[in-house]
Amino acid sequence: MKDKFMLFIIGLLLGAVIATGAFYVYSKSNKCDCSNTTSNTSNNGQPPEMPSGQNGQPPEKPGESNSSTTSQSSNQ
């Protein structure tokens, strides 16, 4: 029984070493150079403009007629 327990411990440690090595190789081979990415404030520190026609309001949910009408009817 002691031999099987020691074999299990050795196999567990060997598997952990192999998995760690595989993860290390994977992380080194898929290194991302994120320094050249563009951000939302890339044009002189200004955020991007909203598309015309939205006036700063989020779009309505489908199936709702008007949010002010539903809130008034629920208050009555």
Short mmCIF file of N, CA and C in Angstrom, two decimals:
data_model
loop_
_atom_site.label_atom_id
_atom_site.label_comp_id
_atom_site.label_asym_id
_atom_site.label_seq_id
_atom_site.Cartn_x
_atom_site.Cartn_y
_atom_site.Cartn_z
N MET A 1 0.82 -1.19 0.00
CA MET A 1 0.00 0.00 0.00
C MET A 1 0.86 1.25 0.00
N LYS A 2 1.99 1.19 0.74
CA LYS A 2 2.89 2.32 0.82
C LYS A 2 3.53 2.60 -0.54
N ASP A 3 3.79 1.56 -1.33
CA ASP A 3 4.38 1.73 -2.65
C ASP A 3 3.42 2.45 -3.60
N LYS A 4 2.13 2.10 -3.51
CA LYS A 4 1.14 2.75 -4.37
C LYS A 4 0.96 4.21 -3.99
N PHE A 5 1.03 4.51 -2.70
CA PHE A 5 0.90 5.89 -2.24
C PHE A 5 2.09 6.73 -2.72
N MET A 6 3.29 6.20 -2.62
CA MET A 6 4.48 6.93 -3.08
C MET A 6 4.45 7.11 -4.60
N LEU A 7 3.98 6.10 -5.34
CA LEU A 7 3.86 6.21 -6.78
C LEU A 7 2.85 7.30 -7.16
N PHE A 8 1.75 7.36 -6.39
CA PHE A 8 0.74 8.40 -6.64
C PHE A 8 1.33 9.79 -6.39
N ILE A 9 2.06 9.99 -5.31
CA ILE A 9 2.66 11.28 -4.99
C ILE A 9 3.68 11.69 -6.06
N ILE A 10 4.51 10.74 -6.48
CA ILE A 10 5.50 11.03 -7.53
C ILE A 10 4.80 11.40 -8.83
N GLY A 11 3.76 10.68 -9.20
CA GLY A 11 3.02 11.00 -10.42
C GLY A 11 2.33 12.35 -10.34
N LEU A 12 1.80 12.67 -9.17
CA LEU A 12 1.14 13.97 -8.99
C LEU A 12 2.14 15.11 -9.13
N LEU A 13 3.29 14.98 -8.51
CA LEU A 13 4.31 16.02 -8.61
C LEU A 13 4.87 16.13 -10.03
N LEU A 14 5.06 15.00 -10.68
CA LEU A 14 5.56 15.02 -12.05
C LEU A 14 4.54 15.67 -12.99
N GLY A 15 3.27 15.38 -12.79
CA GLY A 15 2.23 16.01 -13.59
C GLY A 15 2.16 17.51 -13.37
N ALA A 16 2.36 17.94 -12.11
CA ALA A 16 2.36 19.37 -11.82
C ALA A 16 3.53 20.07 -12.49
N VAL A 17 4.69 19.43 -12.51
CA VAL A 17 5.86 20.02 -13.16
C VAL A 17 5.64 20.12 -14.66
N ILE A 18 5.08 19.09 -15.26
CA ILE A 18 4.81 19.10 -16.71
C ILE A 18 3.78 20.17 -17.05
N ALA A 19 2.71 20.28 -16.26
CA ALA A 19 1.68 21.29 -16.51
C ALA A 19 2.25 22.70 -16.35
N THR A 20 3.08 22.92 -15.35
CA THR A 20 3.70 24.23 -15.16
C THR A 20 4.61 24.58 -16.32
N GLY A 21 5.38 23.63 -16.78
CA GLY A 21 6.25 23.87 -17.93
C GLY A 21 5.47 24.17 -19.19
N ALA A 22 4.38 23.46 -19.41
CA ALA A 22 3.55 23.71 -20.58
C ALA A 22 2.92 25.11 -20.51
N PHE A 23 2.47 25.49 -19.33
CA PHE A 23 1.88 26.82 -19.17
C PHE A 23 2.93 27.91 -19.40
N TYR A 24 4.13 27.69 -18.92
CA TYR A 24 5.22 28.66 -19.09
C TYR A 24 5.56 28.82 -20.58
N VAL A 25 5.66 27.72 -21.30
CA VAL A 25 5.96 27.78 -22.73
C VAL A 25 4.82 28.47 -23.48
N TYR A 26 3.59 28.16 -23.12
CA TYR A 26 2.43 28.78 -23.78
C TYR A 26 2.41 30.28 -23.54
N SER A 27 2.67 30.72 -22.30
CA SER A 27 2.62 32.15 -22.00
C SER A 27 3.77 32.90 -22.68
N LYS A 28 4.91 32.27 -22.83
CA LYS A 28 6.03 32.92 -23.51
C LYS A 28 5.81 32.99 -25.02
N SER A 29 5.14 32.00 -25.60
CA SER A 29 4.94 32.00 -27.04
C SER A 29 3.79 32.90 -27.47
N ASN A 30 2.86 33.22 -26.59
CA ASN A 30 1.72 34.08 -26.92
C ASN A 30 1.83 35.43 -26.24
N LYS A 31 3.04 35.97 -26.20
CA LYS A 31 3.25 37.26 -25.55
C LYS A 31 2.65 38.36 -26.42
N CYS A 32 1.87 39.24 -25.81
CA CYS A 32 1.18 40.31 -26.53
C CYS A 32 1.92 41.62 -26.30
N ASP A 33 2.23 42.33 -27.37
CA ASP A 33 2.81 43.66 -27.26
C ASP A 33 1.66 44.65 -27.35
N CYS A 34 1.15 45.06 -26.22
CA CYS A 34 -0.04 45.91 -26.17
C CYS A 34 0.31 47.39 -26.16
N SER A 35 1.55 47.76 -26.41
CA SER A 35 1.93 49.17 -26.37
C SER A 35 1.47 49.92 -27.61
N ASN A 36 1.20 49.23 -28.71
CA ASN A 36 0.80 49.90 -29.94
C ASN A 36 -0.70 49.92 -30.16
N THR A 37 -1.48 49.61 -29.15
CA THR A 37 -2.93 49.61 -29.32
C THR A 37 -3.46 51.02 -29.27
N THR A 38 -4.51 51.28 -30.02
CA THR A 38 -5.13 52.60 -30.00
C THR A 38 -6.21 52.63 -28.94
N SER A 39 -6.35 53.77 -28.32
CA SER A 39 -7.37 53.91 -27.28
C SER A 39 -8.48 54.82 -27.78
N ASN A 40 -9.51 54.99 -26.95
CA ASN A 40 -10.63 55.85 -27.32
C ASN A 40 -10.25 57.33 -27.31
N THR A 41 -9.18 57.68 -26.65
CA THR A 41 -8.77 59.08 -26.57
C THR A 41 -7.52 59.33 -27.40
N SER A 42 -7.40 58.69 -28.56
CA SER A 42 -6.19 58.80 -29.36
C SER A 42 -6.11 60.10 -30.15
N ASN A 43 -7.21 60.83 -30.34
CA ASN A 43 -7.17 62.05 -31.13
C ASN A 43 -7.05 63.27 -30.21
N ASN A 44 -5.83 63.57 -29.81
CA ASN A 44 -5.48 64.72 -28.97
C ASN A 44 -6.22 64.74 -27.65
N GLY A 45 -6.45 63.61 -27.05
CA GLY A 45 -7.09 63.55 -25.74
C GLY A 45 -8.59 63.72 -25.76
N GLN A 46 -9.20 63.80 -26.93
CA GLN A 46 -10.65 63.97 -27.03
C GLN A 46 -11.33 62.61 -27.17
N PRO A 47 -12.42 62.38 -26.42
CA PRO A 47 -13.15 61.12 -26.62
C PRO A 47 -13.84 61.12 -27.97
N PRO A 48 -14.18 59.95 -28.49
CA PRO A 48 -14.85 59.91 -29.79
C PRO A 48 -16.24 60.52 -29.71
N GLU A 49 -16.67 61.11 -30.82
CA GLU A 49 -17.98 61.75 -30.86
C GLU A 49 -19.07 60.70 -31.03
N MET A 50 -20.26 61.02 -30.46
CA MET A 50 -21.40 60.13 -30.64
C MET A 50 -21.94 60.30 -32.04
N PRO A 51 -22.47 59.25 -32.63
CA PRO A 51 -23.08 59.38 -33.96
C PRO A 51 -24.26 60.33 -33.90
N SER A 52 -24.49 61.04 -34.98
CA SER A 52 -25.58 62.01 -35.01
C SER A 52 -26.93 61.30 -34.95
N GLY A 53 -27.91 61.98 -34.36
CA GLY A 53 -29.26 61.44 -34.30
C GLY A 53 -29.60 60.78 -32.99
N GLN A 54 -28.64 60.60 -32.08
CA GLN A 54 -28.96 59.94 -30.82
C GLN A 54 -29.26 60.94 -29.71
N ASN A 55 -28.75 62.15 -29.80
CA ASN A 55 -29.00 63.22 -28.83
C ASN A 55 -28.72 62.80 -27.39
N GLY A 56 -27.80 61.90 -27.18
CA GLY A 56 -27.43 61.51 -25.83
C GLY A 56 -28.41 60.59 -25.14
N GLN A 57 -29.45 60.16 -25.80
CA GLN A 57 -30.45 59.28 -25.21
C GLN A 57 -30.19 57.85 -25.65
N PRO A 58 -30.31 56.89 -24.74
CA PRO A 58 -30.15 55.50 -25.16
C PRO A 58 -31.36 55.06 -25.98
N PRO A 59 -31.19 54.10 -26.85
CA PRO A 59 -32.32 53.65 -27.66
C PRO A 59 -33.38 52.98 -26.79
N GLU A 60 -34.63 53.03 -27.26
CA GLU A 60 -35.73 52.42 -26.51
C GLU A 60 -35.65 50.91 -26.61
N LYS A 61 -36.15 50.24 -25.59
CA LYS A 61 -36.21 48.79 -25.62
C LYS A 61 -37.33 48.37 -26.57
N PRO A 62 -37.15 47.28 -27.26
CA PRO A 62 -38.22 46.82 -28.15
C PRO A 62 -39.46 46.43 -27.34
N GLY A 63 -40.60 46.82 -27.82
CA GLY A 63 -41.85 46.46 -27.17
C GLY A 63 -42.34 47.48 -26.17
N GLU A 64 -41.57 48.52 -25.91
CA GLU A 64 -42.03 49.57 -25.00
C GLU A 64 -42.45 50.77 -25.83
N SER A 65 -43.61 51.35 -25.48
CA SER A 65 -44.08 52.49 -26.25
C SER A 65 -43.38 53.77 -25.81
N ASN A 66 -43.37 54.06 -24.50
CA ASN A 66 -42.72 55.25 -23.99
C ASN A 66 -42.43 55.00 -22.52
N SER A 67 -41.21 55.28 -22.08
CA SER A 67 -40.85 55.00 -20.71
C SER A 67 -41.58 55.90 -19.72
N SER A 68 -41.90 57.17 -20.13
CA SER A 68 -42.61 58.05 -19.21
C SER A 68 -44.07 57.61 -19.04
N THR A 69 -44.67 57.04 -20.08
CA THR A 69 -46.04 56.58 -19.98
C THR A 69 -46.11 55.35 -19.08
N THR A 70 -45.13 54.45 -19.17
CA THR A 70 -45.19 53.25 -18.34
C THR A 70 -44.93 53.58 -16.89
N SER A 71 -44.09 54.58 -16.61
CA SER A 71 -43.85 54.94 -15.22
C SER A 71 -45.06 55.64 -14.61
N GLN A 72 -45.78 56.44 -15.43
CA GLN A 72 -46.98 57.11 -14.92
C GLN A 72 -48.09 56.11 -14.67
N SER A 73 -48.25 55.13 -15.53
CA SER A 73 -49.31 54.18 -15.35
C SER A 73 -49.03 53.24 -14.18
N SER A 74 -47.77 53.00 -13.87
CA SER A 74 -47.46 52.14 -12.75
C SER A 74 -47.61 52.88 -11.42
N ASN A 75 -47.51 54.21 -11.44
CA ASN A 75 -47.67 54.99 -10.21
C ASN A 75 -49.12 55.17 -9.82
N GLN A 76 -50.06 55.01 -10.75
CA GLN A 76 -51.48 55.23 -10.45
C GLN A 76 -52.13 54.05 -9.85
#
